[in-house]
GROMACS .gro file of C-alpha atoms in nm:
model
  385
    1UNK     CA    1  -9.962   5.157  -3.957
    2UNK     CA    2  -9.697   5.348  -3.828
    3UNK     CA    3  -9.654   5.437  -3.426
    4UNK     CA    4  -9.714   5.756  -3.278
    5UNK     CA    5  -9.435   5.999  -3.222
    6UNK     CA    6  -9.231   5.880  -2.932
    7UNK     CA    7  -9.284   6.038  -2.607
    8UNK     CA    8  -8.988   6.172  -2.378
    9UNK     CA    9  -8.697   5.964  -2.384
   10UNK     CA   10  -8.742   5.927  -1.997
   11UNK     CA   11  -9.052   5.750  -2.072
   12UNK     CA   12  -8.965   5.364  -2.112
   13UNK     CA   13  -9.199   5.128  -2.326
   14UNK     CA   14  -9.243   4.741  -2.273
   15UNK     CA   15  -9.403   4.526  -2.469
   16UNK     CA   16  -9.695   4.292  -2.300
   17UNK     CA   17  -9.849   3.976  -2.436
   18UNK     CA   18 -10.136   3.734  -2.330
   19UNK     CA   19 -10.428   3.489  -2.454
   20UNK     CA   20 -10.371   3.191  -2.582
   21UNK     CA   21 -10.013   3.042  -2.556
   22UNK     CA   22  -9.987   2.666  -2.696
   23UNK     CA   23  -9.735   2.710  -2.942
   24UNK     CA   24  -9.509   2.966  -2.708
   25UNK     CA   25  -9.684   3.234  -2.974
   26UNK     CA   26  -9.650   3.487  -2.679
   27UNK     CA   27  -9.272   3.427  -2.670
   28UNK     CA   28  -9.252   3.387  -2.297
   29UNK     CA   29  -9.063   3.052  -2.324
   30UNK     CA   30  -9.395   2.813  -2.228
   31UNK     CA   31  -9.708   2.704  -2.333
   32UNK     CA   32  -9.956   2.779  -2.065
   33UNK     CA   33 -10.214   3.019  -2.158
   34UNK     CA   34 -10.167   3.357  -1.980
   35UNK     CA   35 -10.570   3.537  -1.861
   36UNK     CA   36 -10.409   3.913  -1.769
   37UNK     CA   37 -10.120   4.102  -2.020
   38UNK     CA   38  -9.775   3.971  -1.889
   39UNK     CA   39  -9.430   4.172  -1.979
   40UNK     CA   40  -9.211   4.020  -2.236
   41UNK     CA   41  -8.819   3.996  -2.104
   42UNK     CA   42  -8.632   4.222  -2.355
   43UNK     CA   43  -8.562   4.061  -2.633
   44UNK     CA   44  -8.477   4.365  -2.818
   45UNK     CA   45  -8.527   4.733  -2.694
   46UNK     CA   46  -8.885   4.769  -2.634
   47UNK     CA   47  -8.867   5.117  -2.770
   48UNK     CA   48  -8.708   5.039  -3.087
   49UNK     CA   49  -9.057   4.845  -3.193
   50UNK     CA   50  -9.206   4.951  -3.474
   51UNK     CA   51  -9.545   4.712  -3.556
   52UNK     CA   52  -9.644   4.365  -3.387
   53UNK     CA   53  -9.877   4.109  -3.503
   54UNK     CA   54 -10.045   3.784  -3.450
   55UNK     CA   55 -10.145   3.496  -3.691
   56UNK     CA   56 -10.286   3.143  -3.594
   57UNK     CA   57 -10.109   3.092  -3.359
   58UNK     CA   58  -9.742   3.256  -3.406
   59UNK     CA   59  -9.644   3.661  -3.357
   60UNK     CA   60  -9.365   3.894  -3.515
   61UNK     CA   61  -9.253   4.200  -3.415
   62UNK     CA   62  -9.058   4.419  -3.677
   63UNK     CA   63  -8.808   4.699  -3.499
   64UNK     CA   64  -8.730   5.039  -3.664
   65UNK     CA   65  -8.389   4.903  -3.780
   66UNK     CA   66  -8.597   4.646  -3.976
   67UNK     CA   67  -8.522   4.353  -3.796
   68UNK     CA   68  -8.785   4.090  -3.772
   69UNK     CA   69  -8.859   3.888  -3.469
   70UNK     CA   70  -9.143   3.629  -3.456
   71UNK     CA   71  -9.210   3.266  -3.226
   72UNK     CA   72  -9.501   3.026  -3.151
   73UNK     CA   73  -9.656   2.792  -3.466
   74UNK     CA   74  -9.433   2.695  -3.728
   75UNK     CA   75  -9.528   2.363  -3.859
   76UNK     CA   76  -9.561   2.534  -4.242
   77UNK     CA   77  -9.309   2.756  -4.221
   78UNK     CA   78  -9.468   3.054  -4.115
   79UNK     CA   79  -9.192   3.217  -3.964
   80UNK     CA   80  -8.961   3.206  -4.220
   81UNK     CA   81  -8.684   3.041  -4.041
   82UNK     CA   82  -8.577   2.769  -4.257
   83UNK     CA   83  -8.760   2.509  -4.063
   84UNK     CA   84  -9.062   2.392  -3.898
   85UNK     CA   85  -9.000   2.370  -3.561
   86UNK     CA   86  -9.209   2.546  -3.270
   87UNK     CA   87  -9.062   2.901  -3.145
   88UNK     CA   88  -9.116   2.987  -2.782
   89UNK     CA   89  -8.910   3.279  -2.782
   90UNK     CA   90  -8.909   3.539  -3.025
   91UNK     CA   91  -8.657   3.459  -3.268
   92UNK     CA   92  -8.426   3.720  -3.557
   93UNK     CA   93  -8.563   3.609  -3.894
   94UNK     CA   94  -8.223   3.543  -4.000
   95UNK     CA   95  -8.326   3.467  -4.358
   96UNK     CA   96  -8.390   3.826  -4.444
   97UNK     CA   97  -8.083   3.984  -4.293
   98UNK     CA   98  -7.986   4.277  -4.529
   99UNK     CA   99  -8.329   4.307  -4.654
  100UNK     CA  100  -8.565   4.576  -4.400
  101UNK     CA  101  -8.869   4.507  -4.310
  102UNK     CA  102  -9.098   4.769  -4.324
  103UNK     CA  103  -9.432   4.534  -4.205
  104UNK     CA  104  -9.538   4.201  -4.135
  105UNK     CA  105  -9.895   4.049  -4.148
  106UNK     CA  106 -10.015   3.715  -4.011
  107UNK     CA  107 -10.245   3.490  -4.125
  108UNK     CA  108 -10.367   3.152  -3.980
  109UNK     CA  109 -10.081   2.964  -4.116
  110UNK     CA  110  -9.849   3.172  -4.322
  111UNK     CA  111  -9.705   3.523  -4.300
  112UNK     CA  112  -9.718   3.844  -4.566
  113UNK     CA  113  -9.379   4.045  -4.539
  114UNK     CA  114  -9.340   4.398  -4.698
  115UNK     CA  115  -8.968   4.556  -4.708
  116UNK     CA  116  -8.866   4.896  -4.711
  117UNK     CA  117  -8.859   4.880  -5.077
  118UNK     CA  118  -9.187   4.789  -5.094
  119UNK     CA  119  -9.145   4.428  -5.239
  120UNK     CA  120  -9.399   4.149  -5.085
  121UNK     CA  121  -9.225   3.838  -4.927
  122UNK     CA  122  -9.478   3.550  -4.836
  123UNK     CA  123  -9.393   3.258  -4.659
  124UNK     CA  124  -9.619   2.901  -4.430
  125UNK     CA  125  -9.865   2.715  -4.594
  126UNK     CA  126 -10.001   2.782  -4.943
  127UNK     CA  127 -10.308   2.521  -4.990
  128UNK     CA  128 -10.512   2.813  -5.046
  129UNK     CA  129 -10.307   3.024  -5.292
  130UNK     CA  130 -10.208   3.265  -4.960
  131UNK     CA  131  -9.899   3.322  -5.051
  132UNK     CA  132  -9.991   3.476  -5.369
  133UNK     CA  133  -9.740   3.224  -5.573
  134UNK     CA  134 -10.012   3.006  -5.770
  135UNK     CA  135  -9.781   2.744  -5.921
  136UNK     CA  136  -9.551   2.730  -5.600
  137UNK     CA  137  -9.542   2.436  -5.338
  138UNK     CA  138  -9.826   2.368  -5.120
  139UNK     CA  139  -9.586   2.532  -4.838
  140UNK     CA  140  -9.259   2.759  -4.836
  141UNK     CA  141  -9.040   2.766  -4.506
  142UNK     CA  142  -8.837   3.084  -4.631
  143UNK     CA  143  -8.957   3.396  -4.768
  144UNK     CA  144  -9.024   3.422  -5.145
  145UNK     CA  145  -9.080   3.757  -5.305
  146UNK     CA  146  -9.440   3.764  -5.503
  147UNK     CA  147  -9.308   3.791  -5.837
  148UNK     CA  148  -9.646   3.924  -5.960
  149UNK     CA  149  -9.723   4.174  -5.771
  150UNK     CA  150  -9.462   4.456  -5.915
  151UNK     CA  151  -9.583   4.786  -5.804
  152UNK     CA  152  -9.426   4.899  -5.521
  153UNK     CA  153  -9.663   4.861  -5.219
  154UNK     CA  154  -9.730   5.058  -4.862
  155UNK     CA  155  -9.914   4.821  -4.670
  156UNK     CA  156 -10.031   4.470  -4.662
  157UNK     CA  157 -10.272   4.231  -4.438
  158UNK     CA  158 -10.341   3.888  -4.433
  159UNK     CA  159 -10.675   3.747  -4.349
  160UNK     CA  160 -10.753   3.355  -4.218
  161UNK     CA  161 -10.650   3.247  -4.613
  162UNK     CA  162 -10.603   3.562  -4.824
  163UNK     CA  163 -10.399   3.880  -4.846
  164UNK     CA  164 -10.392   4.201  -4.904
  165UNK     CA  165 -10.175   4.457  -5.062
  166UNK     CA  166 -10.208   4.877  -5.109
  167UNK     CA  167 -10.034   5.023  -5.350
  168UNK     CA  168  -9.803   5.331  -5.343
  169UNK     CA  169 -10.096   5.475  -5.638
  170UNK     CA  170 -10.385   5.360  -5.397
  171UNK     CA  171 -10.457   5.063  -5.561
  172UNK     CA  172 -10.566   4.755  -5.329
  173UNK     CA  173 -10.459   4.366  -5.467
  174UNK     CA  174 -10.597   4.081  -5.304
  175UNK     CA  175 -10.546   3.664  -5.315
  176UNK     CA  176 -10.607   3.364  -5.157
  177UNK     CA  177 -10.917   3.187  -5.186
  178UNK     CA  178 -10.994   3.174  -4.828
  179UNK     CA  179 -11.327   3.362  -4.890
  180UNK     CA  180 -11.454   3.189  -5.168
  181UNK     CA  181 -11.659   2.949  -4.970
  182UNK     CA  182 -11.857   3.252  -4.746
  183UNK     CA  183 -11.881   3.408  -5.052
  184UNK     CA  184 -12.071   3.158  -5.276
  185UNK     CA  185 -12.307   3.041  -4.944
  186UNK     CA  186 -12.394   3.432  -4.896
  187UNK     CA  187 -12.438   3.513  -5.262
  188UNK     CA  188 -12.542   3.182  -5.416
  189UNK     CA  189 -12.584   3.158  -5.778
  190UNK     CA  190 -12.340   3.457  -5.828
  191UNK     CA  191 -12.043   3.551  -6.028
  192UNK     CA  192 -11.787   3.621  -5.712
  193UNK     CA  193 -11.517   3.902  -5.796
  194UNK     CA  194 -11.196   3.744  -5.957
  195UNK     CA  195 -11.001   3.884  -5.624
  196UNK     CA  196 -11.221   3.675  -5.382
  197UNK     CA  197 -11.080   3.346  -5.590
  198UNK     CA  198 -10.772   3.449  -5.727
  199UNK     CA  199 -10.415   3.240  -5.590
  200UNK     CA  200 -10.239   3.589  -5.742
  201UNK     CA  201 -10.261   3.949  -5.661
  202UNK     CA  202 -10.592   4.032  -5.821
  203UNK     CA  203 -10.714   4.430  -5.803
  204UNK     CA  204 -10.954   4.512  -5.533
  205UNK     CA  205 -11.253   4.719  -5.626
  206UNK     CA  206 -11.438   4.816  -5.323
  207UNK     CA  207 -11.324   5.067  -5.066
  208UNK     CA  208 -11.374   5.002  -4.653
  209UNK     CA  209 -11.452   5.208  -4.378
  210UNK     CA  210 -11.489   5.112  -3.985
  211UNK     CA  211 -11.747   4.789  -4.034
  212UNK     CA  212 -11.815   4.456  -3.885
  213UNK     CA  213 -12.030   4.215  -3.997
  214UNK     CA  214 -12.009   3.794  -4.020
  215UNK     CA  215 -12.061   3.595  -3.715
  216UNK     CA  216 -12.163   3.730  -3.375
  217UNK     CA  217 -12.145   3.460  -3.103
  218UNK     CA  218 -11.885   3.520  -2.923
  219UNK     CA  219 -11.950   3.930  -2.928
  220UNK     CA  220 -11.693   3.928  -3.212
  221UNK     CA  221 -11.894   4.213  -3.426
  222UNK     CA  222 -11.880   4.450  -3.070
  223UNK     CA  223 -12.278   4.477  -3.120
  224UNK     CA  224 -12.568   4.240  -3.102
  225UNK     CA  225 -12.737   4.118  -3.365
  226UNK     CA  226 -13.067   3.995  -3.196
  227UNK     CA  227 -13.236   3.977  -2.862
  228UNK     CA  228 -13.017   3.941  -2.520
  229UNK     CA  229 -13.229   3.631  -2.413
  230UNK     CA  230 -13.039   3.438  -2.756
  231UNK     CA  231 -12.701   3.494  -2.657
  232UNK     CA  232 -12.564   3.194  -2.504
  233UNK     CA  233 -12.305   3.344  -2.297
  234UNK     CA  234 -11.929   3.227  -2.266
  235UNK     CA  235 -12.037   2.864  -2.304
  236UNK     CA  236 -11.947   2.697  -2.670
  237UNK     CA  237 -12.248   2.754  -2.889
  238UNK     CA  238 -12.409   2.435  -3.030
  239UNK     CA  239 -12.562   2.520  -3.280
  240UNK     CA  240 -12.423   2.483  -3.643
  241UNK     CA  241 -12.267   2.731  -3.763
  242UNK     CA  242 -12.522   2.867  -3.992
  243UNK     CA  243 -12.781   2.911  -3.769
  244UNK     CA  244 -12.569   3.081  -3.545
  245UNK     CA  245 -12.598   3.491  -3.464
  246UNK     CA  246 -12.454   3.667  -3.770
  247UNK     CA  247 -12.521   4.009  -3.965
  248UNK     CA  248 -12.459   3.980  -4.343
  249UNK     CA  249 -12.490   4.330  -4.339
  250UNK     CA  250 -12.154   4.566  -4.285
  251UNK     CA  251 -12.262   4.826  -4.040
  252UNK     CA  252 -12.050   5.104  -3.845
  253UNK     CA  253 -11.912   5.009  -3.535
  254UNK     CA  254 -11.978   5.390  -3.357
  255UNK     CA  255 -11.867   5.264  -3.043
  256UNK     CA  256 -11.466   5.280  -3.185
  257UNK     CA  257 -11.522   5.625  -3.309
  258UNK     CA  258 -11.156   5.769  -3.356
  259UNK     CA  259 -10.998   5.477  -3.319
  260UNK     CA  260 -10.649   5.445  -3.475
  261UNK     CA  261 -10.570   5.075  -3.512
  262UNK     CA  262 -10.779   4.769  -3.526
  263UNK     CA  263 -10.626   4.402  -3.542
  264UNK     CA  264 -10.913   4.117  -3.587
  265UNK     CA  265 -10.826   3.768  -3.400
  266UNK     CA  266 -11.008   3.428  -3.470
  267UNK     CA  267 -11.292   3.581  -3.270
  268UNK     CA  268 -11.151   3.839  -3.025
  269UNK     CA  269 -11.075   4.215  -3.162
  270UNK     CA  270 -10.821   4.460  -2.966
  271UNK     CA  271 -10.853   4.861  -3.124
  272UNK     CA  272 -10.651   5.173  -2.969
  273UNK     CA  273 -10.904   5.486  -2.898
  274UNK     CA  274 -10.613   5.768  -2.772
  275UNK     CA  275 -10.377   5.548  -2.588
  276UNK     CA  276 -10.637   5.310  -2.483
  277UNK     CA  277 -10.654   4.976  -2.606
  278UNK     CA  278 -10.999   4.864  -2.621
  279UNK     CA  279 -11.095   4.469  -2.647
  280UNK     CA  280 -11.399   4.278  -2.695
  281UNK     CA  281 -11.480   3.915  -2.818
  282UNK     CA  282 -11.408   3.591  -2.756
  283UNK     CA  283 -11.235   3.520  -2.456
  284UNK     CA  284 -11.170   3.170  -2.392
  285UNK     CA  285 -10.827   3.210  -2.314
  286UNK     CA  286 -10.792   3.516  -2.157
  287UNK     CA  287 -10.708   3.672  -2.430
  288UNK     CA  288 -10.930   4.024  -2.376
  289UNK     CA  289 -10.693   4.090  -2.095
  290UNK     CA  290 -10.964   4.188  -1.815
  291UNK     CA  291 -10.845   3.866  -1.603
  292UNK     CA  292 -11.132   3.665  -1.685
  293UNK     CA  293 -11.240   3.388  -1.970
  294UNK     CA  294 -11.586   3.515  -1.998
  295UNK     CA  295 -11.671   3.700  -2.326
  296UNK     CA  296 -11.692   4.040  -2.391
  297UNK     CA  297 -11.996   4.132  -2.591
  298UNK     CA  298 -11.886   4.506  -2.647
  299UNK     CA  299 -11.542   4.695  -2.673
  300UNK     CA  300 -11.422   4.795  -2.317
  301UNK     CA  301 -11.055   4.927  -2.242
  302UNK     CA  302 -10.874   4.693  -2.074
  303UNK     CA  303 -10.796   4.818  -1.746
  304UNK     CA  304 -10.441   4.625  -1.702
  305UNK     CA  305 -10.289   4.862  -1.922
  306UNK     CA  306 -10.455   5.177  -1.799
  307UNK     CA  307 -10.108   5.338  -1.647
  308UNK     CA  308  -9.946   5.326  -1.966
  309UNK     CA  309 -10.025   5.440  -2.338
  310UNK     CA  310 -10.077   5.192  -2.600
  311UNK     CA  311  -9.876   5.278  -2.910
  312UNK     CA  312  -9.962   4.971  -3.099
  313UNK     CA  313 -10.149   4.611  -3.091
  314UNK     CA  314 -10.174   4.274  -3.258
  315UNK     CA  315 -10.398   3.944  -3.267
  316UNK     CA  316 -10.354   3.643  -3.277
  317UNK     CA  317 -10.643   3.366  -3.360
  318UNK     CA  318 -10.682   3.353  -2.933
  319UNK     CA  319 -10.387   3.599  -2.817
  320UNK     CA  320 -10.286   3.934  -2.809
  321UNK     CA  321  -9.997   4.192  -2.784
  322UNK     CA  322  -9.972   4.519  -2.722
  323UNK     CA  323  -9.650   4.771  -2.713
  324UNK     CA  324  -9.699   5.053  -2.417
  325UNK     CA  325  -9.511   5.339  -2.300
  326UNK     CA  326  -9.471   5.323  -1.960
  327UNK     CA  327  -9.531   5.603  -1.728
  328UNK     CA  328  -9.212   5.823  -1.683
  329UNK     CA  329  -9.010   5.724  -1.390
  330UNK     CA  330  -9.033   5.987  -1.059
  331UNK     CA  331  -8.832   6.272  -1.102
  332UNK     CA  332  -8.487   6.307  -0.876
  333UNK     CA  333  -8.590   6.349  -0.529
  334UNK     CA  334  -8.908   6.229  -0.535
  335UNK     CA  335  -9.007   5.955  -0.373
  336UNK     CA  336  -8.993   5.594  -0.499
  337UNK     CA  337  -9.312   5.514  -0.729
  338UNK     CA  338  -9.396   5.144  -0.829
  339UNK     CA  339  -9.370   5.142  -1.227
  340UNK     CA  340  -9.483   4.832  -1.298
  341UNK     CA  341  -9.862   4.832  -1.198
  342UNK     CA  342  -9.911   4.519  -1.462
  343UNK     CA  343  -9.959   4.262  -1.222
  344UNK     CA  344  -9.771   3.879  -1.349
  345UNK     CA  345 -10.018   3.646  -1.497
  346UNK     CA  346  -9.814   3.374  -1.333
  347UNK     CA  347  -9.863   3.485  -0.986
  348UNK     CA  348 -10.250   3.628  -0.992
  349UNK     CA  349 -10.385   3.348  -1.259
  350UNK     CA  350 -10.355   2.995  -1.200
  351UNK     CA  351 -10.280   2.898  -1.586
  352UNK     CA  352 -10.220   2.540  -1.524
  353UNK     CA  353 -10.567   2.543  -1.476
  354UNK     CA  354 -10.624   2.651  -1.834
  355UNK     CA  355 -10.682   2.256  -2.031
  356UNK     CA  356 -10.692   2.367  -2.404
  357UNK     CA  357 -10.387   2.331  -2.530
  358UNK     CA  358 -10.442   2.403  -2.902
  359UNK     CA  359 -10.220   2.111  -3.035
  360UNK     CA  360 -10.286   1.810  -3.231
  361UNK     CA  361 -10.357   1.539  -2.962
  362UNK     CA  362 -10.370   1.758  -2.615
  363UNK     CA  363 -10.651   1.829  -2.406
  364UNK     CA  364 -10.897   2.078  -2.552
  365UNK     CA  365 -11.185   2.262  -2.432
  366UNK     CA  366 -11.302   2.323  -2.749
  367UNK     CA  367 -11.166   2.306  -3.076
  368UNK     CA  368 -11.015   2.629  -3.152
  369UNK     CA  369 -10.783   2.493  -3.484
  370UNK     CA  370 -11.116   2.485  -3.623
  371UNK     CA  371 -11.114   2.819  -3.855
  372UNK     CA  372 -11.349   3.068  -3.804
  373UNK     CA  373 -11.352   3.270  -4.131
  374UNK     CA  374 -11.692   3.459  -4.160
  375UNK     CA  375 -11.622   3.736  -3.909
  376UNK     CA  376 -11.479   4.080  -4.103
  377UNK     CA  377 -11.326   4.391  -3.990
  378UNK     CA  378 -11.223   4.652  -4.248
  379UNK     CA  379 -11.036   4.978  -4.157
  380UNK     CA  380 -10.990   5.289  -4.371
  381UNK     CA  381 -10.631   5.155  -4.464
  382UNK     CA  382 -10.529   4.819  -4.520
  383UNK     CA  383 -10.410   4.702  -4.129
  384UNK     CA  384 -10.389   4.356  -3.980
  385UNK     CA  385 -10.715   4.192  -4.006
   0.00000   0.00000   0.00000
């Protein structure tokens, strides 16, 4: 999805990150989790960005001259750097130099690239057939173009183990078989649509509007699905997962009407509603933005960011970005006027506090590299789920 116009040149933009930071994914140069949206030292001109996104636990920011910059997670190659090292800043992709990006979409643990010219890169792990290459290697540290997907496409996601594509002619491909196993426990005894199993771009039959359905928890779905006294609060559920709160059914989320962009974490959701970004979900790490880790059961604006207008946002599976313009500075004469009302996470939060981790062998809370696949979010066009 594109961004809005741009508002008066006088009127800077900054781009703010926070949630979940074990794997420097927020590309602030650490690893401590960060409870309230902290801005990002410029790492390119904030104004010049055109989409961000989240995956697993890395981020990527394309720029209108096509540039892409991404950090955090990189232990299969997911950011397309020639290596598998952890990023904690964000990083040129310098791999695709010469080629524009037009849009970039993150999955848990590999990364969907569309160019200007509409060709689909892929690039991280691809034990599920996620990278749409079915007789390539289990993982690919530089981006490959999908050789079989050959009409030219406008937008692509990427989901916890499949992909998306839309096509210039409206025509929606899908692969990775990341669904396959909520599909056969929902529908058991059924024929599953080649798309839901395919490790290639297989054509996409049904059509989306604004739904949620799948697990409900963590207040994932933005509505409950039973009685109050069931919910157990912020505390990790017990229960298996089965027998946790879910709705198998997709049902409108009315509470987002008009909003413009959605982007789906592990179990945390951000949306912009005219400006206003809008989180609810899982919040563990802070990563709702309200300065708490106390869930959020239904979508509320978060109030850090109420100065400015939110032109565009992106999750990851426990973190989240968001690119603002920032008021316009006082006009000559005036008096001075504070423009940075976004207080620093490192000063009002004590992160150190914050135990999880999120790496093989640290301390954890709870185990968030467990995946979390059965919670959906569809949008009318094919956006960063």
């Amino acid at each position: 999805m594109e961004l809005p116009p741009r508002a008066s040149p006088a009127a800077p933009a900054a781009l703010f990150a926070w949630g979940a930071n074990s794997y420097g994914q927020l590309g602030l140069g650490h690893k401590e989790d960060v409870l309230l949206p902290q801005r990002l030292s410029d790492f390119c001109e904030p104004g010049c960005v055109r989409r961000i996104t989240g995956g697993g636990g890395h981020s990527a920011v394309v720029t209108d001259g096509g540039g892409l910059w991404v950090c955090g997670l990189n232990k299969d190659g997911q950011l397309g750097l020639g290596h598998t090292e952890d990023v904690l800043h964000f990083t040129p992709c310098t791999s695709l130099l010469g080629c524009p990006v037009q849009q970039v979409a993150c999955g848990w643990d590999f990364s969907i690239i569309l160019t200007e010219g509409g060709q689909v890169l892929s690039c991280g792990s691809n034990l599920f057939g996620q990278l749409g290459v079915p007789h390539g290697p289990q993982r690919c540290v530089v981006p490959q173009a999908i050789e079989l997907l050959r009409e030219t496409v406008v937008s692509v996601a990427a989901g916890l183990r499949h992909a998306l594509a839309a096509t210039a002619s409206g025509i929606v491909f899908q692969w990775g078989t990341g669904l396959a196993s909520s599909g056969r426990r929902l529908c058991p005894g059924q024929t599953l649509p080649l798309f839901v199993t395919a490790k290639e771009p297989s054509q996409v039959t049904e059509t989306g509007k604004v739904l949620t359905w799948g697990r409900a928890d963590y207040g994932q779905l933005g509505r409950r699905v039973e009685a109050p006294e069931d919910w157990r609060g912020e505390q990790r559920d017990p229960r298996p997962l089965d027998s946790r709160p879910r709705s198998n059914v997709p049902s409108a989320l009315h509470g987002l009407l008009g909003a413009t962009e959605v982007s789906c974490g592990s179990e945390h959701n951000l949306a912009v509603i005219g400006g206003v970004c809008y989180s609810w979900g899982w919040n563990e790490h802070g990563m709702c933005g309200d300065g708490t880790e106390v869930n959020i059961w239904a979508p509320v604006p978060v109030q850090a960011l109420r100065s400015s207008t939110v032109l565009h946002v992106g999750c990851g599976a426990g973190h989240s970005l968001a690119l603002c313009q920032l008021p316009a500075p006082p006009a000559q004469g005036q008096g001075p006027k504070d423009m940075d009302t976004f207080p620093d996470a490192t000063e009002d939060v004590d992160s150190q506090g914050t135990t999880d981790k999120l790496g093989n062998g640290e301390t954890r809370r709870r185990d968030h590299q467990k995946p979390h696949p059965n919670a959906t979010l569809t949008v009318p066009e094919v956006g960063d789920l």
